[in-house]
Each structure stands twice: as structure tokens, then as C-alpha cells.
Amino acid sequence: MTYDHILIRFGELSTKGRNRNLFIRTLSSHIKQALKEFPSIQLQKTRDRIFIVLNGEPHDAIIEKVKKIFGIQSFSIAMKVKTDVQAMKDGALAAIKDMDYEGKTFKVSVKRSYKQFELETNELNYAIGSHVLVNTDNLTVDVKNPDINMRVEVRQDATYITSKDIPGAGGLPVGTSGRGMLMLSGGIDSPVAGYFAMKRGVELHAVHFFSPPYTSERAKQKVIDLVKKLTQYGSTIKLHIVPFTEIQVAIQKQVPSNYTMTSTRRFMLKITDELRRKEQGLAIITGESLGQVASQTLESMFAINDVTSTPIIRPLITMDKTEITAIARKIDTYDISKRPFEDCCTIFTPAAPKTKPKLEKVSYYESFFENMEQYIQEAVAKTETITITSDSLEADDALSDLF
């Protein structure tokens, strides 16, 4: 006997009541997308589990893909046997002997979804456990803290035997919590914010502000690579690249230098909100961390937020840089973010930006713009959009010619 299935447990999805099927269908589609390079696998859905039938595909490579899919609490490689006492005994023994078991402790944990089965849970625990014990050497029972917990899930159509739980990514399947616009600078923080938003089921659109010739094509490629990295966690992502040079130059001419940072962020938020409306999004996500830089004080966020009533999600707001960096390394975006190419947030940076800007002052300075709305609409109209998946790049326009 060999392991021929991967058994997936849902966790939080089990609490979704009437919406449970929608969540499971979405999760199933993400699993199919992540495993499309393994053509022989099949998925089987039940009310509380998804089974990946391996059909000879390598489980080690599939496990690495499954670990990154949001909506999975845990999973195990599993052996499928008949719902028959002798088949369960043989399967459990084969599973133990497939492991480095000598000198270790074990227990059997039976879960009996098929309540009409001839033996009750404790009777099955004893029957299977004693069979394993008498047919192995140097293996002992410990029901409280075993080295090996042999799980046996008894269902009417089949029984599944597993011996090791692997933690999943948790959260909710991407797309089940609506669509949000991630303001993606190219630094360390915003990709981490996007990761956490995806973990809570948000379908991401990324918005990047691009200011040639002050920012380079390599800076743009860096952002594309970051988005591609995020797609490994369950979804296709649209990247909107906004031409921002003209607005930044206008701000430099119109607004006192210590307020240019505040005004720049307000323009970015207005444009992102316009794109949100166009793409039917419901929220804006940022990588802000309270007090990290001048634009992330409470006073700055109050003045910048004034331009929109759209919900703004800030997953990192209470984290410090060390915590954020550790997560960036974990999700493998850190090395990309550290590439030394400037983005539009680092050019035109004033020597002494206001850390406590006044809303009435920045509003007053911006009142001298005669064509602010025109600037915004032109930037939105000229925005280039790329659809990015984990293994492909599709240009919605002629942008591909640039690379």
C-alpha cells in the first residue's frame, strides 16, 4: 500500500453556513490552478474535505504548492482503503512501516463520519492499535503526547489513513471577500500588506505609480516581479501602472516643499480610488506602519484620508520594521524589494516633510490647482494594465514591447 491521496481540511470555512459551498468551490478552483502542471491529479469534494487523488503524481512537489493556498487549515498525505476492519488494520500497519517508527510512541485517532459502521470509535481505536502494536518491534503506545498520531477517517465510500498533519496557509480563499486595490510601491512593506489582504480572501488589483525618466524600467520590472510572487498565494492579479511624472512636477511647482509629500499621497489616493471605481473594487490596501515615516503619522494619515470615504485596510499598521521584514523574507518578496531602483515615493522627497500636516493648509495649497481633476482623469486614462499569473504574463496593451 502507498499514499495515494492528499486530504485537505478547511478550518474556518466550516463556519460559513449556507455560503460554505461557494467557499469550497473557490478553494477548489485555486487548487486546480496551482496544480495545473500535474495533469493526472483529480479533485474530489465533500462537505468537509477536498481530496487530491494523486494518480502517480509526486506528492512532495504538490505539497509545496498546497502550502501556499489560502483557505486550507491543514492537510495530510493519505492512504485510501476499503471501509472494512481488516483493510483499516492493514493500511495502518503499512503506514507505520513506511515511517521511521522504531523507538517512538503512537496512538490511533478514529473519526467515524459513517455512523452506521459495525464498530464504534473506541472499538476501532483498540482493534487497529493492537494490530499495529503486535506486528511491530520497539513501538509503544502514548495516547497523550505520541510521536505518531495515526488518524483514521471512516466514511461510507472509503476510509482514509494519515499519520502527519501539515499546516496550511489558513485564512480564506482569495476572492471570497471581494476586490481591493493594493497601493504597491516596490518597497518591503506593501507586498506584505497585499499578502495579508489575500489571506483574508481579498482579490487584489495592484496600483503602482511610475515617474519616468526619474524612475527606470528596472523599477517597473521590480514591481511586476513582486506581483508575480504574490500570485503564488492563490490568484491572478491585475497590475495598474499609473503615469505620475506630470502630477509630481506640478506638485513641486504649486505646493510648499514641506507639504509636497502630503499632497503627493493625496493625489495617489484619489487616482487609486478612481481605478477602484472603474474596477468595481470595495477597498484600498496600503502598507502603512504607524510612525514609520513622515506620511505615516496619525496627523498625516488624517490629512491624506480626507480625499476619500472608501475603506482603507492597513494590515501592517501596528507592526514594526523588524516584524514586517521577517514576513517579507518568509513570503520571498524581500530580495526583490531590496533591488536598488528608485520608485516615485523616493524621488522629489523634501528635506523636511511635515510630520503633522494640517488638513486646511494642504487643502488651501491644492486650491491653486486649476486643473486638478483633469490631471487625475488623464492619469487614469493613460494607466497601463497587465494581467499577471504565477507562470505567465499577459499584456492588456502594448506594454509588453517595453520589456
GROMACS .gro file of N, CA, C and O in nm, residues 141-245:
model
  420
  141VAL      N    1   0.270   0.263   2.296
  141VAL     CA    2   0.151   0.349   2.290
  141VAL      C    3   0.166   0.466   2.387
  141VAL      O    4   0.212   0.450   2.499
  142ASP      N    5   0.127   0.586   2.341
  142ASP     CA    6   0.117   0.705   2.427
  142ASP      C    7  -0.003   0.784   2.376
  142ASP      O    8   0.003   0.847   2.270
  143VAL      N    9  -0.114   0.781   2.449
  143VAL     CA   10  -0.237   0.844   2.399
  143VAL      C   11  -0.240   0.995   2.426
  143VAL      O   12  -0.325   1.066   2.373
  144LYS      N   13  -0.147   1.046   2.510
  144LYS     CA   14  -0.149   1.190   2.542
  144LYS      C   15  -0.054   1.271   2.455
  144LYS      O   16  -0.088   1.380   2.410
  145ASN      N   17   0.067   1.223   2.434
  145ASN     CA   18   0.166   1.300   2.359
  145ASN      C   19   0.248   1.208   2.268
  145ASN      O   20   0.369   1.192   2.285
  146PRO      N   21   0.183   1.147   2.170
  146PRO     CA   22   0.254   1.049   2.088
  146PRO      C   23   0.344   1.114   1.984
  146PRO      O   24   0.321   1.227   1.942
  147ASP      N   25   0.448   1.041   1.944
  147ASP     CA   26   0.531   1.087   1.831
  147ASP      C   27   0.453   1.074   1.700
  147ASP      O   28   0.469   1.156   1.610
  148ILE      N   29   0.372   0.972   1.690
  148ILE     CA   30   0.296   0.946   1.567
  148ILE      C   31   0.147   0.938   1.603
  148ILE      O   32   0.108   0.856   1.686
  149ASN      N   33   0.067   1.025   1.542
  149ASN     CA   34  -0.078   1.018   1.561
  149ASN      C   35  -0.140   0.962   1.433
  149ASN      O   36  -0.151   1.033   1.332
  150MET      N   37  -0.178   0.838   1.435
  150MET     CA   38  -0.234   0.772   1.318
  150MET      C   39  -0.384   0.804   1.309
  150MET      O   40  -0.464   0.754   1.388
  151ARG      N   41  -0.421   0.892   1.215
  151ARG     CA   42  -0.562   0.929   1.200
  151ARG      C   43  -0.631   0.836   1.102
  151ARG      O   44  -0.577   0.809   0.993
  152VAL      N   45  -0.751   0.790   1.139
  152VAL     CA   46  -0.829   0.702   1.052
  152VAL      C   47  -0.968   0.763   1.036
  152VAL      O   48  -1.044   0.772   1.132
  153GLU      N   49  -0.998   0.815   0.916
  153GLU     CA   50  -1.128   0.876   0.890
  153GLU      C   51  -1.217   0.775   0.818
  153GLU      O   52  -1.191   0.736   0.704
  154VAL      N   53  -1.322   0.733   0.888
  154VAL     CA   54  -1.410   0.628   0.837
  154VAL      C   55  -1.531   0.692   0.768
  154VAL      O   56  -1.612   0.759   0.832
  155ARG      N   57  -1.540   0.674   0.638
  155ARG     CA   58  -1.653   0.723   0.559
  155ARG      C   59  -1.722   0.604   0.493
  155ARG      O   60  -1.666   0.495   0.486
  156GLN      N   61  -1.842   0.627   0.444
  156GLN     CA   62  -1.918   0.515   0.388
  156GLN      C   63  -1.851   0.459   0.262
  156GLN      O   64  -1.843   0.338   0.242
  157ASP      N   65  -1.799   0.548   0.178
  157ASP     CA   66  -1.744   0.503   0.050
  157ASP      C   67  -1.599   0.456   0.061
  157ASP      O   68  -1.553   0.373  -0.019
  158ALA      N   69  -1.526   0.507   0.159
  158ALA     CA   70  -1.385   0.469   0.174
  158ALA      C   71  -1.334   0.519   0.309
  158ALA      O   72  -1.396   0.604   0.373
  159THR      N   73  -1.219   0.466   0.349
  159THR     CA   74  -1.154   0.511   0.473
  159THR      C   75  -1.015   0.566   0.437
  159THR      O   76  -0.946   0.511   0.350
  160TYR      N   77  -0.978   0.677   0.505
  160TYR     CA   78  -0.851   0.742   0.474
  160TYR      C   79  -0.760   0.737   0.598
  160TYR      O   80  -0.803   0.773   0.707
  161ILE      N   81  -0.637   0.694   0.577
  161ILE     CA   82  -0.540   0.681   0.686
  161ILE      C   83  -0.428   0.782   0.665
  161ILE      O   84  -0.366   0.787   0.558
  162THR      N   85  -0.406   0.865   0.767
  162THR     CA   86  -0.298   0.965   0.760
  162THR      C   87  -0.216   0.957   0.888
  162THR      O   88  -0.265   0.911   0.991
  163SER      N   89  -0.092   1.002   0.881
  163SER     CA   90  -0.008   0.994   1.001
  163SER      C   91   0.066   1.124   1.031
  163SER      O   92   0.139   1.131   1.127
  164LYS      N   93   0.048   1.227   0.949
  164LYS     CA   94   0.117   1.353   0.976
  164LYS      C   95   0.035   1.469   0.921
  164LYS      O   96  -0.002   1.470   0.803
  165ASP      N   97   0.003   1.566   1.006
  165ASP     CA   98  -0.067   1.687   0.962
  165ASP      C   99   0.035   1.793   0.922
  165ASP      O  100   0.129   1.821   0.997
  166ILE      N  101   0.012   1.855   0.808
  166ILE     CA  102   0.099   1.963   0.762
  166ILE      C  103   0.019   2.093   0.770
  166ILE      O  104  -0.093   2.100   0.716
  167PRO      N  105   0.069   2.196   0.837
  167PRO     CA  106  -0.007   2.321   0.849
  167PRO      C  107  -0.030   2.385   0.712
  167PRO      O  108   0.059   2.389   0.627
  168GLY      N  109  -0.152   2.434   0.690
  168GLY     CA  110  -0.183   2.507   0.567
  168GLY      C  111  -0.160   2.655   0.587
  168GLY      O  112  -0.116   2.701   0.694
  169ALA      N  113  -0.192   2.735   0.485
  169ALA     CA  114  -0.171   2.880   0.492
  169ALA      C  115  -0.279   2.948   0.575
  169ALA      O  116  -0.264   3.064   0.614
  170GLY      N  117  -0.392   2.878   0.603
  170GLY     CA  118  -0.500   2.937   0.681
  170GLY      C  119  -0.578   3.040   0.602
  170GLY      O  120  -0.566   3.050   0.479
  171GLY      N  121  -0.657   3.120   0.673
  171GLY     CA  122  -0.732   3.229   0.608
  171GLY      C  123  -0.848   3.182   0.525
  171GLY      O  124  -0.905   3.074   0.548
  172LEU      N  125  -0.882   3.264   0.425
  172LEU     CA  126  -0.997   3.239   0.337
  172LEU      C  127  -0.950   3.232   0.192
  172LEU      O  128  -0.852   3.299   0.156
  173PRO      N  129  -1.020   3.157   0.107
  173PRO     CA  130  -0.981   3.152  -0.035
  173PRO      C  131  -0.984   3.292  -0.098
  173PRO      O  132  -1.080   3.368  -0.076
  174VAL      N  133  -0.881   3.324  -0.174
  174VAL     CA  134  -0.874   3.456  -0.238
  174VAL      C  135  -0.995   3.477  -0.328
  174VAL      O  136  -1.030   3.391  -0.409
  175GLY      N  137  -1.060   3.593  -0.312
  175GLY     CA  138  -1.177   3.626  -0.394
  175GLY      C  139  -1.308   3.613  -0.320
  175GLY      O  140  -1.409   3.668  -0.366
  176THR      N  141  -1.308   3.548  -0.203
  176THR     CA  142  -1.434   3.532  -0.130
  176THR      C  143  -1.468   3.653  -0.043
  176THR      O  144  -1.577   3.658   0.014
  177SER      N  145  -1.377   3.749  -0.031
  177SER     CA  146  -1.405   3.870   0.049
  177SER      C  147  -1.413   3.995  -0.037
  177SER      O  148  -1.402   4.107   0.015
  178GLY      N  149  -1.430   3.979  -0.167
  178GLY     CA  150  -1.439   4.097  -0.254
  178GLY      C  151  -1.304   4.139  -0.310
  178GLY      O  152  -1.203   4.071  -0.291
  179ARG      N  153  -1.306   4.253  -0.380
  179ARG     CA  154  -1.188   4.301  -0.451
  179ARG      C  155  -1.133   4.428  -0.388
  179ARG      O  156  -1.210   4.517  -0.349
  180GLY      N  157  -1.000   4.439  -0.376
  180GLY     CA  158  -0.938   4.559  -0.320
  180GLY      C  159  -0.820   4.603  -0.404
  180GLY      O  160  -0.759   4.524  -0.476
  181MET      N  161  -0.786   4.732  -0.394
  181MET     CA  162  -0.675   4.791  -0.470
  181MET      C  163  -0.554   4.807  -0.378
  181MET      O  164  -0.560   4.882  -0.280
  182LEU      N  165  -0.447   4.736  -0.407
  182LEU     CA  166  -0.324   4.745  -0.327
  182LEU      C  167  -0.233   4.852  -0.383
  182LEU      O  168  -0.190   4.844  -0.499
  183MET      N  169  -0.200   4.954  -0.303
  183MET     CA  170  -0.104   5.056  -0.346
  183MET      C  171   0.036   4.998  -0.327
  183MET      O  172   0.083   4.980  -0.214
  184LEU      N  173   0.101   4.963  -0.439
  184LEU     CA  174   0.224   4.885  -0.437
  184LEU      C  175   0.342   4.973  -0.481
  184LEU      O  176   0.355   5.007  -0.598
  185SER      N  177   0.430   5.008  -0.385
  185SER     CA  178   0.539   5.100  -0.416
  185SER      C  179   0.661   5.029  -0.474
  185SER      O  180   0.737   5.088  -0.551
  186GLY      N  181   0.683   4.906  -0.433
  186GLY     CA  182   0.806   4.836  -0.469
  186GLY      C  183   0.897   4.816  -0.350
  186GLY      O  184   0.998   4.748  -0.359
  187GLY      N  185   0.862   4.876  -0.235
  187GLY     CA  186   0.940   4.859  -0.114
  187GLY      C  187   0.906   4.729  -0.042
  187GLY      O  188   0.839   4.642  -0.097
  188ILE      N  189   0.951   4.719   0.082
  188ILE     CA  190   0.933   4.595   0.158
  188ILE      C  191   0.789   4.580   0.208
  188ILE      O  192   0.733   4.470   0.211
  189ASP      N  193   0.726   4.691   0.247
  189ASP     CA  194   0.601   4.684   0.322
  189ASP      C  195   0.478   4.647   0.239
  189ASP      O  196   0.399   4.560   0.279
  190SER      N  197   0.459   4.712   0.125
  190SER     CA  198   0.331   4.695   0.054
  190SER      C  199   0.308   4.552   0.003
  190SER      O  200   0.193   4.504   0.008
  191PRO      N  201   0.411   4.477  -0.042
  191PRO     CA  202   0.381   4.337  -0.078
  191PRO      C  203   0.335   4.254   0.041
  191PRO      O  204   0.249   4.167   0.026
  192VAL      N  205   0.389   4.285   0.159
  192VAL     CA  206   0.346   4.213   0.279
  192VAL      C  207   0.200   4.246   0.311
  192VAL      O  208   0.120   4.158   0.347
  193ALA      N  209   0.163   4.373   0.294
  193ALA     CA  210   0.023   4.412   0.315
  193ALA      C  211  -0.068   4.338   0.217
  193ALA      O  212  -0.177   4.291   0.253
  194GLY      N  213  -0.023   4.325   0.093
  194GLY     CA  214  -0.102   4.251  -0.006
  194GLY      C  215  -0.119   4.106   0.031
  194GLY      O  216  -0.227   4.047   0.016
  195TYR      N  217  -0.012   4.047   0.083
  195TYR     CA  218  -0.018   3.907   0.127
  195TYR      C  219  -0.125   3.888   0.235
  195TYR      O  220  -0.207   3.796   0.228
  196PHE      N  221  -0.126   3.978   0.334
  196PHE     CA  222  -0.225   3.964   0.442
  196PHE      C  223  -0.368   3.989   0.392
  196PHE      O  224  -0.462   3.925   0.439
  197ALA      N  225  -0.384   4.083   0.299
  197ALA     CA  226  -0.518   4.105   0.243
  197ALA      C  227  -0.567   3.981   0.168
  197ALA      O  228  -0.683   3.939   0.181
  198MET      N  229  -0.477   3.919   0.091
  198MET     CA  230  -0.513   3.796   0.021
  198MET      C  231  -0.549   3.686   0.120
  198MET      O  232  -0.641   3.607   0.098
  199LYS      N  233  -0.477   3.682   0.230
  199LYS     CA  234  -0.505   3.579   0.331
  199LYS      C  235  -0.646   3.589   0.386
  199LYS      O  236  -0.706   3.489   0.426
  200ARG      N  237  -0.702   3.710   0.390
  200ARG     CA  238  -0.840   3.727   0.436
  200ARG      C  239  -0.939   3.721   0.320
  200ARG      O  240  -1.054   3.765   0.332
  201GLY      N  241  -0.896   3.669   0.206
  201GLY     CA  242  -0.988   3.642   0.097
  201GLY      C  243  -1.006   3.754  -0.003
  201GLY      O  244  -1.096   3.748  -0.088
  202VAL      N  245  -0.924   3.861   0.003
  202VAL     CA  246  -0.940   3.974  -0.089
  202VAL      C  247  -0.873   3.944  -0.223
  202VAL      O  248  -0.757   3.901  -0.227
  203GLU      N  249  -0.946   3.966  -0.330
  203GLU     CA  250  -0.887   3.959  -0.465
  203GLU      C  251  -0.814   4.090  -0.490
  203GLU      O  252  -0.875   4.197  -0.482
  204LEU      N  253  -0.687   4.083  -0.524
  204LEU     CA  254  -0.607   4.205  -0.537
  204LEU      C  255  -0.601   4.258  -0.679
  204LEU      O  256  -0.588   4.182  -0.775
  205HIS      N  257  -0.609   4.391  -0.690
  205HIS     CA  258  -0.557   4.465  -0.804
  205HIS      C  259  -0.445   4.551  -0.747
  205HIS      O  260  -0.464   4.614  -0.641
  206ALA      N  261  -0.329   4.553  -0.810
  206ALA     CA  262  -0.218   4.635  -0.761
  206ALA      C  263  -0.210   4.764  -0.841
  206ALA      O  264  -0.234   4.765  -0.962
  207VAL      N  265  -0.177   4.874  -0.771
  207VAL     CA  266  -0.164   5.005  -0.836
  207VAL      C  267  -0.024   5.058  -0.807
  207VAL      O  268   0.015   5.073  -0.691
  208HIS      N  269   0.050   5.085  -0.915
  208HIS     CA  270   0.187   5.136  -0.900
  208HIS      C  271   0.200   5.268  -0.974
  208HIS      O  272   0.154   5.282  -1.088
  209PHE      N  273   0.265   5.366  -0.910
  209PHE     CA  274   0.284   5.497  -0.971
  209PHE      C  275   0.426   5.504  -1.028
  209PHE      O  276   0.524   5.478  -0.958
  210PHE      N  277   0.431   5.543  -1.155
  210PHE     CA  278   0.555   5.533  -1.233
  210PHE      C  279   0.591   5.672  -1.287
  210PHE      O  280   0.505   5.740  -1.347
  211SER      N  281   0.714   5.716  -1.263
  211SER     CA  282   0.752   5.854  -1.297
  211SER      C  283   0.877   5.860  -1.383
  211SER      O  284   0.983   5.907  -1.339
  212PRO      N  285   0.869   5.815  -1.509
  212PRO     CA  286   0.984   5.829  -1.597
  212PRO      C  287   1.008   5.976  -1.634
  212PRO      O  288   0.912   6.054  -1.639
  213PRO      N  289   1.126   6.023  -1.658
  213PRO     CA  290   1.252   5.946  -1.657
  213PRO      C  291   1.316   5.935  -1.519
  213PRO      O  292   1.427   5.885  -1.508
  214TYR      N  293   1.244   5.983  -1.415
  214TYR     CA  294   1.304   5.981  -1.280
  214TYR      C  295   1.307   5.838  -1.222
  214TYR      O  296   1.386   5.809  -1.133
  215THR      N  297   1.216   5.754  -1.267
  215THR     CA  298   1.222   5.613  -1.228
  215THR      C  299   1.244   5.529  -1.354
  215THR      O  300   1.199   5.566  -1.463
  216SER      N  301   1.311   5.417  -1.338
  216SER     CA  302   1.358   5.341  -1.453
  216SER      C  303   1.268   5.223  -1.487
  216SER      O  304   1.181   5.184  -1.408
  217GLU      N  305   1.290   5.165  -1.605
  217GLU     CA  306   1.219   5.044  -1.644
  217GLU      C  307   1.249   4.929  -1.549
  217GLU      O  308   1.165   4.842  -1.526
  218ARG      N  309   1.369   4.930  -1.491
  218ARG     CA  310   1.403   4.823  -1.397
  218ARG      C  311   1.321   4.836  -1.269
  218ARG      O  312   1.287   4.736  -1.204
  219ALA      N  313   1.286   4.959  -1.231
  219ALA     CA  314   1.197   4.979  -1.116
  219ALA      C  315   1.059   4.922  -1.146
  219ALA      O  316   0.993   4.862  -1.059
  220LYS      N  317   1.014   4.941  -1.269
  220LYS     CA  318   0.883   4.885  -1.308
  220LYS      C  319   0.887   4.732  -1.310
  220LYS      O  320   0.795   4.665  -1.261
  221GLN      N  321   0.996   4.677  -1.362
  221GLN     CA  322   1.009   4.531  -1.365
  221GLN      C  323   1.011   4.473  -1.224
  221GLN      O  324   0.958   4.364  -1.198
  222LYS      N  325   1.072   4.547  -1.132
  222LYS     CA  326   1.076   4.503  -0.993
  222LYS      C  327   0.934   4.486  -0.937
  222LYS      O  328   0.903   4.386  -0.870
  223VAL      N  329   0.847   4.580  -0.969
  223VAL     CA  330   0.708   4.572  -0.921
  223VAL      C  331   0.635   4.455  -0.988
  223VAL      O  332   0.558   4.383  -0.924
  224ILE      N  333   0.660   4.435  -1.114
  224ILE     CA  334   0.599   4.320  -1.184
  224ILE      C  335   0.642   4.189  -1.118
  224ILE      O  336   0.561   4.099  -1.096
  225ASP      N  337   0.769   4.182  -1.083
  225ASP     CA  338   0.819   4.060  -1.018
  225ASP      C  339   0.757   4.040  -0.880
  225ASP      O  340   0.730   3.927  -0.838
  226LEU      N  341   0.733   4.150  -0.810
  226LEU     CA  342   0.667   4.139  -0.679
  226LEU      C  343   0.524   4.087  -0.695
  226LEU      O  344   0.478   4.001  -0.619
  227VAL      N  345   0.454   4.139  -0.794
  227VAL     CA  346   0.315   4.093  -0.816
  227VAL      C  347   0.316   3.944  -0.854
  227VAL      O  348   0.233   3.866  -0.805
  228LYS      N  349   0.409   3.907  -0.938
  228LYS     CA  350   0.417   3.766  -0.978
  228LYS      C  351   0.440   3.677  -0.856
  228LYS      O  352   0.383   3.569  -0.845
  229LYS      N  353   0.522   3.724  -0.764
  229LYS     CA  354   0.547   3.647  -0.642
  229LYS      C  355   0.418   3.633  -0.559
  229LYS      O  356   0.389   3.525  -0.506
  230LEU      N  357   0.339   3.739  -0.552
  230LEU     CA  358   0.214   3.734  -0.475
  230LEU      C  359   0.112   3.639  -0.538
  230LEU      O  360   0.028   3.582  -0.468
  231THR      N  361   0.117   3.623  -0.670
  231THR     CA  362   0.020   3.534  -0.734
  231THR      C  363   0.037   3.389  -0.690
  231THR      O  364  -0.055   3.308  -0.706
  232GLN      N  365   0.151   3.354  -0.631
  232GLN     CA  366   0.170   3.216  -0.584
  232GLN      C  367   0.078   3.182  -0.469
  232GLN      O  368   0.062   3.066  -0.434
  233TYR      N  369   0.017   3.285  -0.410
  233TYR     CA  370  -0.070   3.261  -0.295
  233TYR      C  371  -0.217   3.254  -0.335
  233TYR      O  372  -0.305   3.277  -0.254
  234GLY      N  373  -0.244   3.227  -0.464
  234GLY     CA  374  -0.380   3.187  -0.495
  234GLY      C  375  -0.457   3.261  -0.600
  234GLY      O  376  -0.575   3.232  -0.619
  235SER      N  377  -0.399   3.354  -0.673
  235SER     CA  378  -0.486   3.427  -0.763
  235SER      C  379  -0.409   3.498  -0.873
  235SER      O  380  -0.291   3.529  -0.859
  236THR      N  381  -0.479   3.524  -0.983
  236THR     CA  382  -0.430   3.616  -1.085
  236THR      C  383  -0.444   3.758  -1.030
  236THR      O  384  -0.540   3.788  -0.959
  237ILE      N  385  -0.349   3.845  -1.063
  237ILE     CA  386  -0.354   3.984  -1.015
  237ILE      C  387  -0.337   4.079  -1.133
  237ILE      O  388  -0.248   4.060  -1.215
  238LYS      N  389  -0.424   4.181  -1.139
  238LYS     CA  390  -0.407   4.287  -1.238
  238LYS      C  391  -0.319   4.397  -1.179
  238LYS      O  392  -0.342   4.442  -1.067
  239LEU      N  393  -0.218   4.437  -1.255
  239LEU     CA  394  -0.129   4.545  -1.212
  239LEU      C  395  -0.157   4.668  -1.297
  239LEU      O  396  -0.148   4.664  -1.420
  240HIS      N  397  -0.195   4.779  -1.231
  240HIS     CA  398  -0.222   4.905  -1.300
  240HIS      C  399  -0.102   4.997  -1.279
  240HIS      O  400  -0.067   5.030  -1.164
  241ILE      N  401  -0.039   5.039  -1.388
  241ILE     CA  402   0.079   5.125  -1.381
  241ILE      C  403   0.039   5.266  -1.424
  241ILE      O  404   0.004   5.290  -1.540
  242VAL      N  405   0.042   5.357  -1.327
  242VAL     CA  406  -0.011   5.493  -1.347
  242VAL      C  407   0.103   5.588  -1.382
  242VAL      O  408   0.199   5.600  -1.305
  243PRO      N  409   0.095   5.659  -1.495
  243PRO     CA  410   0.197   5.762  -1.525
  243PRO      C  411   0.180   5.880  -1.430
  243PRO      O  412   0.075   5.942  -1.425
  244PHE      N  413   0.286   5.913  -1.357
  244PHE     CA  414   0.270   6.008  -1.246
  244PHE      C  415   0.364   6.127  -1.254
  244PHE      O  416   0.357   6.218  -1.172
  245THR      N  417   0.451   6.131  -1.355
  245THR     CA  418   0.553   6.236  -1.363
  245THR      C  419   0.490   6.375  -1.369
  245THR      O  420   0.530   6.467  -1.294
   0.00000   0.00000   0.00000
